[in-house]
Short mmCIF file of C-alpha atoms and ligand atoms in Angstrom, two decimals:
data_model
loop_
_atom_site.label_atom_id
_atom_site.label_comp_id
_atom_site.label_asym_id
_atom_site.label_seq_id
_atom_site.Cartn_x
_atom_site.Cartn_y
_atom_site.Cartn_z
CA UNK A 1 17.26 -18.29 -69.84
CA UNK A 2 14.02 -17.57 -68.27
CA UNK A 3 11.05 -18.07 -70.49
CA UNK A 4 8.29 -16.73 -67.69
CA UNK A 5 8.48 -14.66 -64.92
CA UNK A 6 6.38 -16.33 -61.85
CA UNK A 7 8.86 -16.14 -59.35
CA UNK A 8 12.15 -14.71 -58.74
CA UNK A 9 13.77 -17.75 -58.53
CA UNK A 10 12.93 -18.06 -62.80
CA UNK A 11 15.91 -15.58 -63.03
CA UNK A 12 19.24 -16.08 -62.08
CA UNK A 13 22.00 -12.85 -60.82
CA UNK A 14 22.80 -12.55 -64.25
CA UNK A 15 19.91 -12.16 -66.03
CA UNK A 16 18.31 -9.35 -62.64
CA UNK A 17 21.53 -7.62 -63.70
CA UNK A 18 21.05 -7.88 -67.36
CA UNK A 19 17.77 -6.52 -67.53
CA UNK A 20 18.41 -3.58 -65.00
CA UNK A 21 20.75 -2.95 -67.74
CA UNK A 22 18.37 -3.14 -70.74
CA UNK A 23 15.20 -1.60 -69.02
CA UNK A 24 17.82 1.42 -68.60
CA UNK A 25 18.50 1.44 -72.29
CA UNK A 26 14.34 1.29 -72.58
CA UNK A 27 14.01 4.26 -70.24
CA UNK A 28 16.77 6.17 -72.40
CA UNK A 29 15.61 5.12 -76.02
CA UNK A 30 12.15 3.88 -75.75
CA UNK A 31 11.78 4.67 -79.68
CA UNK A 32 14.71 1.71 -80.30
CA UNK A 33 12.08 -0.60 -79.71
CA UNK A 34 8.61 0.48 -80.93
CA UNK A 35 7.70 -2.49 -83.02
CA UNK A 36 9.31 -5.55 -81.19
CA UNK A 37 5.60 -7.09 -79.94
CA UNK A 38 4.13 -6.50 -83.23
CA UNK A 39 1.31 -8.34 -84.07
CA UNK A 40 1.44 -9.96 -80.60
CA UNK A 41 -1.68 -10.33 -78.23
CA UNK A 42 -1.51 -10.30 -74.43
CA UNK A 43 -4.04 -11.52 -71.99
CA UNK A 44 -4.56 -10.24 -68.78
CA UNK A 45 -6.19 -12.53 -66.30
CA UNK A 46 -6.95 -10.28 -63.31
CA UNK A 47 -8.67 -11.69 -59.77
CA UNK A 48 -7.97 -8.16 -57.84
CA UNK A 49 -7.96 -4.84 -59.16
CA UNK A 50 -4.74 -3.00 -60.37
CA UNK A 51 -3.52 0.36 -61.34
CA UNK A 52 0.42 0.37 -61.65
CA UNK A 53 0.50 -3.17 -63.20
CA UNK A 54 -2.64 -3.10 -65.46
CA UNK A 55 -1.68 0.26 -66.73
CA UNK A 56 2.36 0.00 -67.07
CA UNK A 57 1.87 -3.36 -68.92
CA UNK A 58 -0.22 -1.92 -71.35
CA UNK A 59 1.32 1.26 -71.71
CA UNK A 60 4.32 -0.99 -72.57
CA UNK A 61 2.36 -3.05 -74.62
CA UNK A 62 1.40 -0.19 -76.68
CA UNK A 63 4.31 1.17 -76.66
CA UNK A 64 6.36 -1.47 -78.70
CA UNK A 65 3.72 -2.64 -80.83
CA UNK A 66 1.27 -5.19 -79.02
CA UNK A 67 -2.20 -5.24 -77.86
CA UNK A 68 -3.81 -6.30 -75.25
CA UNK A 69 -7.27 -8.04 -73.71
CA UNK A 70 -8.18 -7.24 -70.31
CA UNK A 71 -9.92 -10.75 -68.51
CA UNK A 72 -11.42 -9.37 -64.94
CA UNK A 73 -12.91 -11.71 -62.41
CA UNK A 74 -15.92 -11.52 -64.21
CA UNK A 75 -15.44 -12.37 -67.35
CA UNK A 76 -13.11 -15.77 -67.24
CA UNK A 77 -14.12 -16.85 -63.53
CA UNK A 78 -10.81 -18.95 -63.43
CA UNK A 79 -11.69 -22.20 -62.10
CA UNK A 80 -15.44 -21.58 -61.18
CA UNK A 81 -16.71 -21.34 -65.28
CA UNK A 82 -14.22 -23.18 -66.41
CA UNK A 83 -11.17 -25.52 -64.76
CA UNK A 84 -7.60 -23.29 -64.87
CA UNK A 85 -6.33 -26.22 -66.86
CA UNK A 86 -9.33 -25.45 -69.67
CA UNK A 87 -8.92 -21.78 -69.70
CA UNK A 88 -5.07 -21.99 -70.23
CA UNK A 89 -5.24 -24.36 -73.16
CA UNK A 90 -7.83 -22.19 -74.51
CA UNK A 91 -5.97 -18.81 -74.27
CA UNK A 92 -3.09 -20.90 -75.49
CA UNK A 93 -4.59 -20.66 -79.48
CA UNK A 94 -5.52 -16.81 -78.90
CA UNK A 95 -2.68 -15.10 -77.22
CA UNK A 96 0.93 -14.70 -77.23
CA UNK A 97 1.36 -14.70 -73.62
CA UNK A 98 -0.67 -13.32 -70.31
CA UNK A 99 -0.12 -11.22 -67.29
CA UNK A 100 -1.73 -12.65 -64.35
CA UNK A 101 -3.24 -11.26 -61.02
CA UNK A 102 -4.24 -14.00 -58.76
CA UNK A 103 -5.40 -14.62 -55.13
CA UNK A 104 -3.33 -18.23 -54.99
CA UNK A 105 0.12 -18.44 -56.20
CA UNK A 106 -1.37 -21.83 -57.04
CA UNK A 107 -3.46 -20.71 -60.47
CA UNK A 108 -0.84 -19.13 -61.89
CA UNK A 109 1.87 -22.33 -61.88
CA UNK A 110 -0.99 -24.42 -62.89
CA UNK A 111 -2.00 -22.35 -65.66
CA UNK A 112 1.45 -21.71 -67.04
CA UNK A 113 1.45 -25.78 -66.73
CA UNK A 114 -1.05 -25.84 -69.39
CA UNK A 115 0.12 -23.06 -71.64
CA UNK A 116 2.77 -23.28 -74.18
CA UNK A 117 3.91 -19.45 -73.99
CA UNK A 118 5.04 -16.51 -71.38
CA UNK A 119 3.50 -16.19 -67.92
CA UNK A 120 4.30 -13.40 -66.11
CA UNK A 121 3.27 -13.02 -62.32
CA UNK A 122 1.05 -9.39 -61.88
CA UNK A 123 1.03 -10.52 -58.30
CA UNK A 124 -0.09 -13.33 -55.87
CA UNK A 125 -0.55 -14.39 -52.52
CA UNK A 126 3.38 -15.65 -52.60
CA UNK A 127 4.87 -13.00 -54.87
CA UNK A 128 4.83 -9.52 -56.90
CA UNK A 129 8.14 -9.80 -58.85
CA UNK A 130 7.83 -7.39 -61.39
CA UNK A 131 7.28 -4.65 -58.37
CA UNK A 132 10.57 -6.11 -56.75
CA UNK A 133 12.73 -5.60 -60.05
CA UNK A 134 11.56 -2.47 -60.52
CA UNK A 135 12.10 -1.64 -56.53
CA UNK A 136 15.93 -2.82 -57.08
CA UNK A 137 16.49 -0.84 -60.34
CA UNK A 138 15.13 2.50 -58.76
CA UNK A 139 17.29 1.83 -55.17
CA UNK A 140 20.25 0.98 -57.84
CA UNK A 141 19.56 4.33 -59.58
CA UNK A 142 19.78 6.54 -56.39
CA UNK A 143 22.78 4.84 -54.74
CA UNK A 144 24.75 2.31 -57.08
CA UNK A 145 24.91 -1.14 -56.46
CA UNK A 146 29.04 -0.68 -55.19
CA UNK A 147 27.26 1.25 -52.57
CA UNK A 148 26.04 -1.67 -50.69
CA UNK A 149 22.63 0.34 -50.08
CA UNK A 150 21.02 -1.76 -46.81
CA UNK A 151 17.31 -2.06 -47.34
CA UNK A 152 14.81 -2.21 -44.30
CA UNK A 153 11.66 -2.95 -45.41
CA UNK A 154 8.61 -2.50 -42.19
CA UNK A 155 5.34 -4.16 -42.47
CA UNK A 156 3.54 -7.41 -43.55
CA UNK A 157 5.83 -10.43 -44.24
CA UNK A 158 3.72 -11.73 -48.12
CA UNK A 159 4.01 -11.43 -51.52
CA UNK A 160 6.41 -7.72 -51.79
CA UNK A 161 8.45 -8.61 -49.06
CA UNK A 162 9.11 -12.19 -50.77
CA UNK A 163 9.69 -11.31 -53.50
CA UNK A 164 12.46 -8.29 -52.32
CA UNK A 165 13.95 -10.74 -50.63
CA UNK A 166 14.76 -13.39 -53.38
CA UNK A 167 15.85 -10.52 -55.73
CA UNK A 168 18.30 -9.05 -52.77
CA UNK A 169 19.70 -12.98 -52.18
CA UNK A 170 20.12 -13.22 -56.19
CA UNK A 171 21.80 -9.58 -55.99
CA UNK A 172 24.57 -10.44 -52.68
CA UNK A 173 22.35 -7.36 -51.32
CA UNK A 174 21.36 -6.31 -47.19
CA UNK A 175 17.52 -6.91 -46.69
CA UNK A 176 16.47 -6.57 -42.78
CA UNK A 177 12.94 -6.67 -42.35
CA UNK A 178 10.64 -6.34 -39.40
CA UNK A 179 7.16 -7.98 -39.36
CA UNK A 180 4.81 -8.57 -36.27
CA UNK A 181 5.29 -12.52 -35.13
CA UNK A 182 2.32 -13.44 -37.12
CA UNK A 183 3.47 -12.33 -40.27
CA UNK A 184 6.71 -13.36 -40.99
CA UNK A 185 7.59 -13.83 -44.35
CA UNK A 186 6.97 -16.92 -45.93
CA UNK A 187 9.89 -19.50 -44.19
CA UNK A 188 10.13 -21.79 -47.28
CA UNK A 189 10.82 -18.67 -48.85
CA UNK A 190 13.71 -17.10 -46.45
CA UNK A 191 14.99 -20.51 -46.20
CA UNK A 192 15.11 -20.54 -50.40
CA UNK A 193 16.96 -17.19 -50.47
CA UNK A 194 19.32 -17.57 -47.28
CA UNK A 195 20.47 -21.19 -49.63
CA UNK A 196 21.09 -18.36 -52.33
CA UNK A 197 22.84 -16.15 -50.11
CA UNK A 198 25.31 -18.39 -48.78
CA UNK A 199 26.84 -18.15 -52.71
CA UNK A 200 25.76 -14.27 -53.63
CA UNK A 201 26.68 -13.14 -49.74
CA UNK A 202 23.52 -11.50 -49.51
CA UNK A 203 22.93 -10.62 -45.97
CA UNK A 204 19.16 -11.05 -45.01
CA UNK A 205 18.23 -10.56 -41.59
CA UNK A 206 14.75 -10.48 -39.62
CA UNK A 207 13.44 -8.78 -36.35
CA UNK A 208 10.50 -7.51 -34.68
CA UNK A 209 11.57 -4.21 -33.50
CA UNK A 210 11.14 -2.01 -36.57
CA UNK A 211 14.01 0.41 -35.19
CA UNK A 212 16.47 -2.61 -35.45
CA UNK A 213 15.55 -2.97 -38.52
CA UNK A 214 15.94 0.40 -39.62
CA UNK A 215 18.94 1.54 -37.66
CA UNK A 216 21.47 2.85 -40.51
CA UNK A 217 19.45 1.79 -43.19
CA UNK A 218 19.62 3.51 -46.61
CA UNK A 219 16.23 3.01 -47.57
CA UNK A 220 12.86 2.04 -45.68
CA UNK A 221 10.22 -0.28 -47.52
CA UNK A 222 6.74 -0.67 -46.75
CA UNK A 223 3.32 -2.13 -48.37
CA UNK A 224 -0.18 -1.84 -46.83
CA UNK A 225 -0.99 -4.00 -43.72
CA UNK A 226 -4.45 -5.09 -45.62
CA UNK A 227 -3.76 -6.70 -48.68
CA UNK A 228 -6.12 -7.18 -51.35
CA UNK A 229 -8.50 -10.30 -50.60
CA UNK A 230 -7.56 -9.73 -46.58
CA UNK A 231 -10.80 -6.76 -45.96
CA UNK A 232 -12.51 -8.58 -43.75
CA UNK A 233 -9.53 -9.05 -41.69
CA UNK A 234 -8.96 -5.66 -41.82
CA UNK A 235 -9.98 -4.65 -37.69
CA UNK A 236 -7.34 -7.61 -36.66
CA UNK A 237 -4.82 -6.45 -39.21
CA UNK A 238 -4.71 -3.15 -37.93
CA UNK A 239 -4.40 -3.76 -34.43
CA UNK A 240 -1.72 -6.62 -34.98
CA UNK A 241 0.48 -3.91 -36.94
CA UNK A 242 0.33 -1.20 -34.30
CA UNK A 243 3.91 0.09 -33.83
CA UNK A 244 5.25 -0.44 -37.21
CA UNK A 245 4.32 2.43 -38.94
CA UNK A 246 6.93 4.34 -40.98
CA UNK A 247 6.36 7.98 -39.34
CA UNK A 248 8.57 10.82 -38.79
CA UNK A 249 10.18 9.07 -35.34
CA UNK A 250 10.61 5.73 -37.38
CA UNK A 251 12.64 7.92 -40.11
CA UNK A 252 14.31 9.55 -37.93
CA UNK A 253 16.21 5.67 -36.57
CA UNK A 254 17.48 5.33 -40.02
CA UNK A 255 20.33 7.30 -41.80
CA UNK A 256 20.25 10.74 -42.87
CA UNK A 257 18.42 11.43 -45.85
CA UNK A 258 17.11 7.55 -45.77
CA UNK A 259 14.87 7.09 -48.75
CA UNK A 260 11.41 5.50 -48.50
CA UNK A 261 9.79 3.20 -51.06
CA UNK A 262 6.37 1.82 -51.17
CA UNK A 263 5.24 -0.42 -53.92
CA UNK A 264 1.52 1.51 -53.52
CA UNK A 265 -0.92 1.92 -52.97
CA UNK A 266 -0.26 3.55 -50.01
CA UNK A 267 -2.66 4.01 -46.85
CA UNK A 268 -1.87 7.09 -45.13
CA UNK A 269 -2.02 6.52 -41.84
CA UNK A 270 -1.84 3.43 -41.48
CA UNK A 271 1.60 1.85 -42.20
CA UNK A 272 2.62 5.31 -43.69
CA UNK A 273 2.40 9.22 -42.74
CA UNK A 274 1.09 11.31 -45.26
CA UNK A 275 3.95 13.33 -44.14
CA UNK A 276 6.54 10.65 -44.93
CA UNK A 277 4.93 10.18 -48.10
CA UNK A 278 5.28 13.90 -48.99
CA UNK A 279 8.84 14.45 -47.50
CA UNK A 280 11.72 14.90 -50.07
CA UNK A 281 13.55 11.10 -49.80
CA UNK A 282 9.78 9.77 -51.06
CA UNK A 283 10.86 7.43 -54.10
CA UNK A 284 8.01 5.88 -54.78
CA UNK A 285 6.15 7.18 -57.83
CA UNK A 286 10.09 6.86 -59.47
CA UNK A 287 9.29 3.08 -58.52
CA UNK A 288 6.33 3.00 -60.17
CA UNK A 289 7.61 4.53 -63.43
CA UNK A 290 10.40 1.97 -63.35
CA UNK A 291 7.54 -0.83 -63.18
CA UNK A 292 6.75 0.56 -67.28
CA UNK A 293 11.02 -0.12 -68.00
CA UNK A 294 11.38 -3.52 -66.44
CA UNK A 295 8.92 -5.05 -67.35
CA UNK A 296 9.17 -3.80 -71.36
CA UNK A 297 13.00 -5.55 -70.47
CA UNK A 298 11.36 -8.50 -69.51
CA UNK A 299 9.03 -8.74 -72.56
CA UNK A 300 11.86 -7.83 -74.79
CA UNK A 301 13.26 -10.59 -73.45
CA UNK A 302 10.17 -12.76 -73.09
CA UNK A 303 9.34 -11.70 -77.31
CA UNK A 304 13.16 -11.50 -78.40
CA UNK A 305 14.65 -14.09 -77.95
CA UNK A 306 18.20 -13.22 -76.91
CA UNK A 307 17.53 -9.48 -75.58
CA UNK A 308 19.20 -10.23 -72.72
CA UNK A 309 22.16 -12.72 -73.54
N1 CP B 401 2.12 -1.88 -56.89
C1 CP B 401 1.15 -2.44 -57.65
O1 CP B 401 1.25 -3.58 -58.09
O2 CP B 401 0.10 -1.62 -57.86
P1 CP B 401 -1.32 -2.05 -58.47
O3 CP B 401 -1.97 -2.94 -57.44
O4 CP B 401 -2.06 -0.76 -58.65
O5 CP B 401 -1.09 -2.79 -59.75
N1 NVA B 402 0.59 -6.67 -50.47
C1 NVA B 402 -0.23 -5.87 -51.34
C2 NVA B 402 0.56 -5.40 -52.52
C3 NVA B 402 -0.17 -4.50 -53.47
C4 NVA B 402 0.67 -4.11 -54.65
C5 NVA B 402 -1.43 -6.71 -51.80
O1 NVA B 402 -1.27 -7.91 -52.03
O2 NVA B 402 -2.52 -6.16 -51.90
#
């Protein structure tokens, strides 16, 4: 049983399935479980700003009985104050556990090296896996798992597309994605879940062209071609991701009534219309409410010791 959430690869296909199951029971009965973090303290350690995962975490918080303490870059300066190591062992007499938002994927594994309790990824360079759990459960919610849905996500090969493509390996699920050549996805990473696929049957597949990608697809995915931390590549960035924007002609490859998902934020017109954003198949603000339902499952979990068993 998982006892943080850095990476995708902490859970195993049982325990994705199990708490797509129990953040559903959360959604339905959220007054089941109002005191289950009582008494319990959360840090937030926070490099880059945040609106979904800062506010859904402590709107879950809240919700079930915790509290919260909100560390921005100013106020801990992880690793330029004080050594990651330092600041975990610190935080590990104060809090119950911490949400982290990093630049390196790095600070994250070497803090939860040095603290005794939960450490759950907010998002870095390598991976956002609360986003991709909550990405899953919404695509499961509009066309059931038996389905088969094929997701095609378009855009920058980092930390979203990673991390949707370990949870569709762990899942047996389609993933095509289509990146420029300079940013494909991570290939430690595709190598890691096309080893998991091999058992799950998860078919994961990779192209330029975004209308391979898309062609029949149930869903489209994309995420901003700048990332947070990449601004002053910005003029590059945009130039490099010319032809993959998800735009009426783009929608128009996949199947009828395709849906489109963004984790957000979203920059209209740049890898996204403002008229695909508006059109009826738009998912994504039901993708950021399931953000507040996953990731109370994976506290619940986290907090409760058998939740998900
Ligand atoms: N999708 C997501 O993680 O949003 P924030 O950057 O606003 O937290
Ligand atoms: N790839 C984006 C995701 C934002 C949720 C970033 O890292 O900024």
């Amino acid at each position: 049983m998982f006892d943080s959430l850095i990476s995708i690869n902490d859970l195993s296909t049982d325990e994705i399935k199990k708490l797509f199951a129990l953040a559903a029971d959360l959604k339905a009965r959220p007054q089941d479980f109002r005191n289950v973090l009582e008494g319990r303290m959360f840090g937030f350690i926070f490099e880059k700003p945040s609106t979904r995962t800062w506010v859904s975490f402590q709107a879950g918080i809240f919700a079930m009985g915790g509290g919260v303490i909100y560390l921005g870059p100013e106020d801990i300066q992880l690793g330029v104050r004080e050594e990651v190591r330092d600041v975990a062992r610190v935080l590990n007499r104060y809090l119950a556990g911490v949400v982290m938002r990093t630049f390196s994927h790095w600070t994250i594994t070497e803090f939860r090296d040095y603290f005794d309790k939960p450490v759950i990824n907010g998002l870095s360079d390598k991976e956002h896996p609360c986003q991709a759990l909550a990405d899953y459960m919404t695509l499961y919610e509009k066309i059931p798992a038996e389905k088969d849905p094929v997701l095609a996500f378009v855009g920058d090969g980092n930390n979203v597309l990673h991390s949707l493509i370990l949870v569709a390996a762990k899942l047996g699920a389609k993933i095509r994605y289509a990146t420029p050549k300079k940013y494909q996805p991570d290939a430690k990473i595709v190598r890691t879940a096309r080893e998991i696929a091999k058992k799950t049957g998860a078919v994961i597949e990779g192209f330029f062209d975004p209308a391979r990608a898309v062609a029949g697809a149930d869903a489209i995915y994309t995420d901003v071609w700048v990332s947070m931390g990449e601004e002053a590549m910005r003029k590059k960035k945009l130039k490099d991701f010319q032809g993959m924007q998800v735009n009426r002609e783009l929608v128009a490859k996949a199947r009828k009534n395709v849906l489109i998902m963004h984790c957000l934020p979203a920059h209209r017109g740049e890898e996204i219309t403002d008229s695909v954003m508006e059109s009826k198949n738009c998912i994504v603000f039901d993708e950021t409410e399931n953000r507040l339902h996953i990731q109370k499952a994976v506290l619940l979990h986290l907090f409760n010791e058998g939740a998900i068993q």
